[in-house]
Each structure stands twice: as C-alpha cells, then as structure tokens.
mmCIF file of C-alpha atoms in Angstrom:
data_model
loop_
_atom_site.group_PDB
_atom_site.id
_atom_site.type_symbol
_atom_site.label_atom_id
_atom_site.label_comp_id
_atom_site.label_asym_id
_atom_site.label_seq_id
_atom_site.Cartn_x
_atom_site.Cartn_y
_atom_site.Cartn_z
ATOM 1 C CA GLY A 12 7.629 -48.379 -130.916
ATOM 2 C CA ARG A 13 7.266 -51.146 -128.402
ATOM 3 C CA SER A 14 5.153 -50.908 -125.287
ATOM 4 C CA LEU A 15 6.807 -50.287 -121.928
ATOM 5 C CA LEU A 16 5.954 -53.821 -120.939
ATOM 6 C CA ALA A 17 7.716 -55.150 -124.035
ATOM 7 C CA GLU A 18 10.784 -53.098 -123.048
ATOM 8 C CA ALA A 19 10.791 -54.607 -119.552
ATOM 9 C CA LEU A 20 10.324 -58.150 -120.892
ATOM 10 C CA SER A 21 13.091 -57.516 -123.414
ATOM 11 C CA ALA A 22 15.437 -56.663 -120.545
ATOM 12 C CA ALA A 23 14.447 -59.928 -118.834
ATOM 13 C CA ALA A 24 15.061 -61.898 -122.060
ATOM 14 C CA THR A 25 18.480 -60.261 -122.452
ATOM 15 C CA LEU A 26 19.328 -61.181 -118.862
ATOM 16 C CA LEU A 27 18.305 -64.801 -119.489
ATOM 17 C CA LYS A 28 20.458 -64.928 -122.635
ATOM 18 C CA ARG A 29 23.481 -63.702 -120.674
ATOM 19 C CA LYS A 30 22.820 -66.105 -117.805
ATOM 20 C CA VAL A 31 22.585 -69.125 -120.128
ATOM 21 C CA VAL A 32 26.249 -68.558 -121.002
ATOM 22 C CA SER A 33 27.770 -66.840 -117.969
ATOM 23 C CA ALA A 34 25.830 -68.291 -115.026
ATOM 24 C CA PRO A 35 23.632 -71.218 -116.102
ATOM 25 C CA GLU A 36 23.064 -72.274 -112.468
ATOM 26 C CA ASP A 37 21.461 -68.920 -111.552
ATOM 27 C CA LYS A 38 17.695 -68.767 -111.212
ATOM 28 C CA VAL A 39 15.572 -66.032 -112.755
ATOM 29 C CA GLY A 40 11.842 -65.427 -112.474
ATOM 30 C CA VAL A 41 9.479 -62.952 -114.112
ATOM 31 C CA ALA A 42 6.350 -61.574 -112.478
ATOM 32 C CA LEU A 43 3.870 -59.025 -113.806
ATOM 33 C CA TYR A 44 1.985 -56.678 -111.532
ATOM 34 C CA GLY A 45 -0.960 -54.423 -112.189
ATOM 35 C CA VAL A 46 -2.603 -57.148 -114.279
ATOM 36 C CA ARG A 47 -6.146 -58.521 -114.188
ATOM 37 C CA GLU A 48 -5.446 -61.992 -112.876
ATOM 38 C CA LYS A 49 -3.731 -63.353 -109.826
ATOM 39 C CA GLN A 50 -1.271 -66.201 -110.080
ATOM 40 C CA ASN A 51 1.279 -66.000 -107.280
ATOM 41 C CA PRO A 52 2.101 -67.925 -104.095
ATOM 42 C CA ASN A 53 0.362 -65.354 -101.856
ATOM 43 C CA GLY A 54 -2.850 -65.216 -103.893
ATOM 44 C CA PHE A 55 -2.628 -61.415 -104.171
ATOM 45 C CA GLU A 56 -4.827 -59.704 -106.729
ATOM 46 C CA GLY A 57 -3.098 -58.283 -109.802
ATOM 47 C CA ILE A 58 0.208 -60.166 -109.557
ATOM 48 C CA ARG A 59 0.969 -62.932 -112.055
ATOM 49 C CA VAL A 60 4.129 -65.003 -112.040
ATOM 50 C CA LEU A 61 4.904 -65.339 -115.730
ATOM 51 C CA GLN A 62 7.978 -67.512 -115.134
ATOM 52 C CA GLU A 63 8.785 -69.282 -111.883
ATOM 53 C CA LEU A 64 12.230 -68.841 -110.376
ATOM 54 C CA ASP A 65 14.300 -71.296 -112.417
ATOM 55 C CA ARG A 66 17.474 -71.709 -114.462
ATOM 56 C CA PRO A 67 17.702 -69.869 -117.782
ATOM 57 C CA SER A 68 16.880 -71.913 -120.882
ATOM 58 C CA ALA A 69 16.108 -71.510 -124.551
ATOM 59 C CA GLN A 70 12.445 -72.360 -123.851
ATOM 60 C CA ARG A 71 12.159 -69.585 -121.228
ATOM 61 C CA ILE A 72 13.821 -67.068 -123.562
ATOM 62 C CA LYS A 73 11.467 -68.083 -126.381
ATOM 63 C CA GLN A 74 8.424 -67.628 -124.121
ATOM 64 C CA LEU A 75 9.530 -64.070 -123.263
ATOM 65 C CA GLU A 76 10.244 -63.289 -126.910
ATOM 66 C CA GLN A 77 6.707 -64.415 -127.799
ATOM 67 C CA GLU A 78 5.312 -62.056 -125.159
ATOM 68 C CA ILE A 79 7.528 -59.216 -126.438
ATOM 69 C CA ALA A 80 6.179 -59.746 -129.971
ATOM 70 C CA ARG A 81 2.568 -59.624 -128.758
ATOM 71 C CA PRO A 82 0.830 -56.389 -129.835
ATOM 72 C CA PRO A 83 -0.172 -54.180 -126.857
ATOM 73 C CA ALA A 84 -3.887 -54.763 -127.520
ATOM 74 C CA SER A 85 -3.336 -58.518 -127.496
ATOM 75 C CA PHE A 86 -1.389 -58.277 -124.242
ATOM 76 C CA GLU A 87 -4.180 -56.168 -122.710
ATOM 77 C CA GLU A 88 -6.722 -58.751 -123.829
ATOM 78 C CA ARG A 89 -4.723 -61.645 -122.377
ATOM 79 C CA TYR A 90 -3.522 -60.146 -119.086
ATOM 80 C CA GLY A 91 -5.233 -56.814 -118.516
ATOM 81 C CA CYS A 92 -3.102 -53.855 -117.499
ATOM 82 C CA GLY A 93 -3.145 -50.729 -115.401
ATOM 83 C CA HIS A 94 -4.708 -52.113 -112.211
ATOM 84 C CA ARG A 95 -3.532 -50.404 -109.014
ATOM 85 C CA ILE A 96 -1.596 -52.892 -106.920
ATOM 86 C CA PRO A 97 -0.045 -52.065 -103.544
ATOM 87 C CA LEU A 98 3.730 -52.050 -103.931
ATOM 88 C CA SER A 99 3.912 -53.847 -100.583
ATOM 89 C CA ASP A 100 2.127 -56.823 -102.190
ATOM 90 C CA VAL A 101 4.744 -56.901 -104.959
ATOM 91 C CA PHE A 102 7.597 -56.937 -102.427
ATOM 92 C CA TRP A 103 5.820 -59.483 -100.217
ATOM 93 C CA THR A 104 5.293 -61.783 -103.201
ATOM 94 C CA THR A 105 8.955 -61.624 -104.224
ATOM 95 C CA THR A 106 10.018 -62.346 -100.635
ATOM 96 C CA THR A 107 7.729 -65.383 -100.610
ATOM 97 C CA ILE A 108 9.093 -66.595 -103.956
ATOM 98 C CA PHE A 109 12.677 -66.320 -102.702
ATOM 99 C CA ASN A 110 11.830 -68.043 -99.415
ATOM 100 C CA LEU A 111 10.065 -70.917 -101.201
ATOM 101 C CA SER A 112 12.849 -71.476 -103.719
ATOM 102 C CA ALA A 113 15.850 -72.053 -101.483
ATOM 103 C CA ASN A 114 17.853 -70.725 -98.619
ATOM 104 C CA ALA A 115 18.396 -67.074 -99.553
ATOM 105 C CA LYS A 116 21.915 -67.290 -98.148
ATOM 106 C CA GLN A 117 22.772 -69.723 -100.963
ATOM 107 C CA PHE A 118 22.115 -67.199 -103.706
ATOM 108 C CA ASP A 119 22.145 -63.496 -104.462
ATOM 109 C CA PRO A 120 18.456 -62.489 -104.650
ATOM 110 C CA ARG A 121 17.747 -59.432 -106.738
ATOM 111 C CA VAL A 122 14.493 -57.713 -107.695
ATOM 112 C CA TRP A 123 14.324 -55.561 -110.811
ATOM 113 C CA LEU A 124 11.238 -53.407 -110.659
ATOM 114 C CA PHE A 125 10.267 -51.738 -113.924
ATOM 115 C CA THR A 126 7.662 -49.022 -113.517
ATOM 116 C CA SER A 127 6.328 -45.982 -115.311
ATOM 117 C CA ASN A 128 4.625 -44.800 -112.120
ATOM 118 C CA ASP A 129 6.746 -42.262 -110.252
ATOM 119 C CA LEU A 130 4.278 -42.283 -107.323
ATOM 120 C CA PRO A 131 3.455 -45.965 -106.727
ATOM 121 C CA CYS A 132 1.952 -45.441 -103.258
ATOM 122 C CA ASP A 133 -1.297 -43.476 -102.959
ATOM 123 C CA THR A 134 -1.224 -42.934 -99.207
ATOM 124 C CA PRO A 135 1.322 -42.652 -96.377
ATOM 125 C CA GLY A 136 -0.004 -45.999 -95.080
ATOM 126 C CA GLU A 137 0.722 -47.667 -98.423
ATOM 127 C CA GLN A 138 4.197 -46.151 -98.435
ATOM 128 C CA ASP A 139 4.893 -47.416 -94.890
ATOM 129 C CA ALA A 140 3.707 -50.914 -95.866
ATOM 130 C CA ALA A 141 5.897 -50.877 -98.999
ATOM 131 C CA GLN A 142 8.923 -49.775 -96.982
ATOM 132 C CA THR A 143 8.300 -52.533 -94.425
ATOM 133 C CA ARG A 144 8.059 -55.200 -97.148
ATOM 134 C CA ALA A 145 11.149 -53.780 -98.894
ATOM 135 C CA ARG A 146 13.037 -54.097 -95.595
ATOM 136 C CA ASP A 147 11.820 -57.702 -95.335
ATOM 137 C CA LEU A 148 13.340 -58.334 -98.774
ATOM 138 C CA MET A 149 16.604 -56.695 -97.771
ATOM 139 C CA ASP A 150 16.639 -58.747 -94.541
ATOM 140 C CA ILE A 151 16.969 -61.914 -96.654
ATOM 141 C CA GLY A 152 19.815 -60.261 -98.559
ATOM 142 C CA ALA A 153 17.844 -59.139 -101.612
ATOM 143 C CA GLN A 154 18.800 -56.098 -103.623
ATOM 144 C CA ILE A 155 15.969 -54.016 -105.080
ATOM 145 C CA GLU A 156 16.722 -52.119 -108.269
ATOM 146 C CA PHE A 157 14.219 -49.692 -109.768
ATOM 147 C CA PHE A 158 14.128 -49.070 -113.485
ATOM 148 C CA PRO A 159 11.981 -46.007 -114.186
ATOM 149 C CA LEU A 160 10.235 -45.977 -117.534
ATOM 150 C CA PRO A 161 8.608 -42.937 -119.135
ATOM 151 C CA PRO A 162 4.811 -42.887 -118.946
ATOM 152 C CA GLU A 163 3.167 -44.747 -121.840
ATOM 153 C CA GLY A 164 2.886 -42.520 -124.910
ATOM 154 C CA VAL A 165 5.648 -40.070 -123.911
#
C-alpha cells in the first residue's frame, strides 16, 4: 500500500481537483512537518512548505501526484521523515502563512493536520504552547481539522 504521507498528499490533490472546478479563486497550500529541511516563513526546523498558498491549478495537482507516486524510500531520501517538531511551530507557521497571504477576514482559513502521532506533545509545556498557537490560529478565524492516520505499518 501507499505510505501515510502519500495518503495525506492524495487528500490534498483531491481537494485541489475539486477546487479547480468549484472554487477556483480559493487558495490552498501544502506544508510538510517532521522533515529534515526547513523552508517556511518563520525559519523553523523541520517544516517545509511544499506549495505556497495559491489558487488550484493543473501544475499544482501534477506536482502533488508526482510526490504521491514517489516510493517511500525516495521520499525519505529527498525530504527526511520522522523528526520531532513542536506542534506549536506548525500552528505558528500556518498563522504566519495566512497573515502574509491576505487579510484573513477575506477568506475562510482552514488547516488540515494529518498525523499518525496520537501524542504530538512530549511535555505539558509543549502542549500549552501548541494550545496557545492553536488559539492564535482560531483568533484569525481559522478552523483546525485533525485527520488521524494509523501508525506506519499497521
């Protein structure tokens, strides 16, 4: 079967396909977390924006489909996987992306968080920080939706 990451990217590709037809003016972005490199507006370790917040297009769908087709070993080689990243950094990064893109009141910001980790915060301090950053997201009107995935290999 496909890797959990391929499943998550497949959901993003499906969303882009729907948006091309039903809401072509909407903007969608894709970010990976827990990866080796950092490429995000905050410069946080382990978070890579794969696709900037932008309108859906055939080119963006094709890019995701190429990533979906990548064998897990090839993905690991390219991006690295499994690095512990504070969930607060993920929420902070998405808040920054939304704030940089436009006035949040002009759109309906939504975060889909796919994870196979049912305990993403190691300490009470990490959990408090994640809750604070999640509240920051909600303060700009963002909805946060969690999509739990089974642990890899189950």
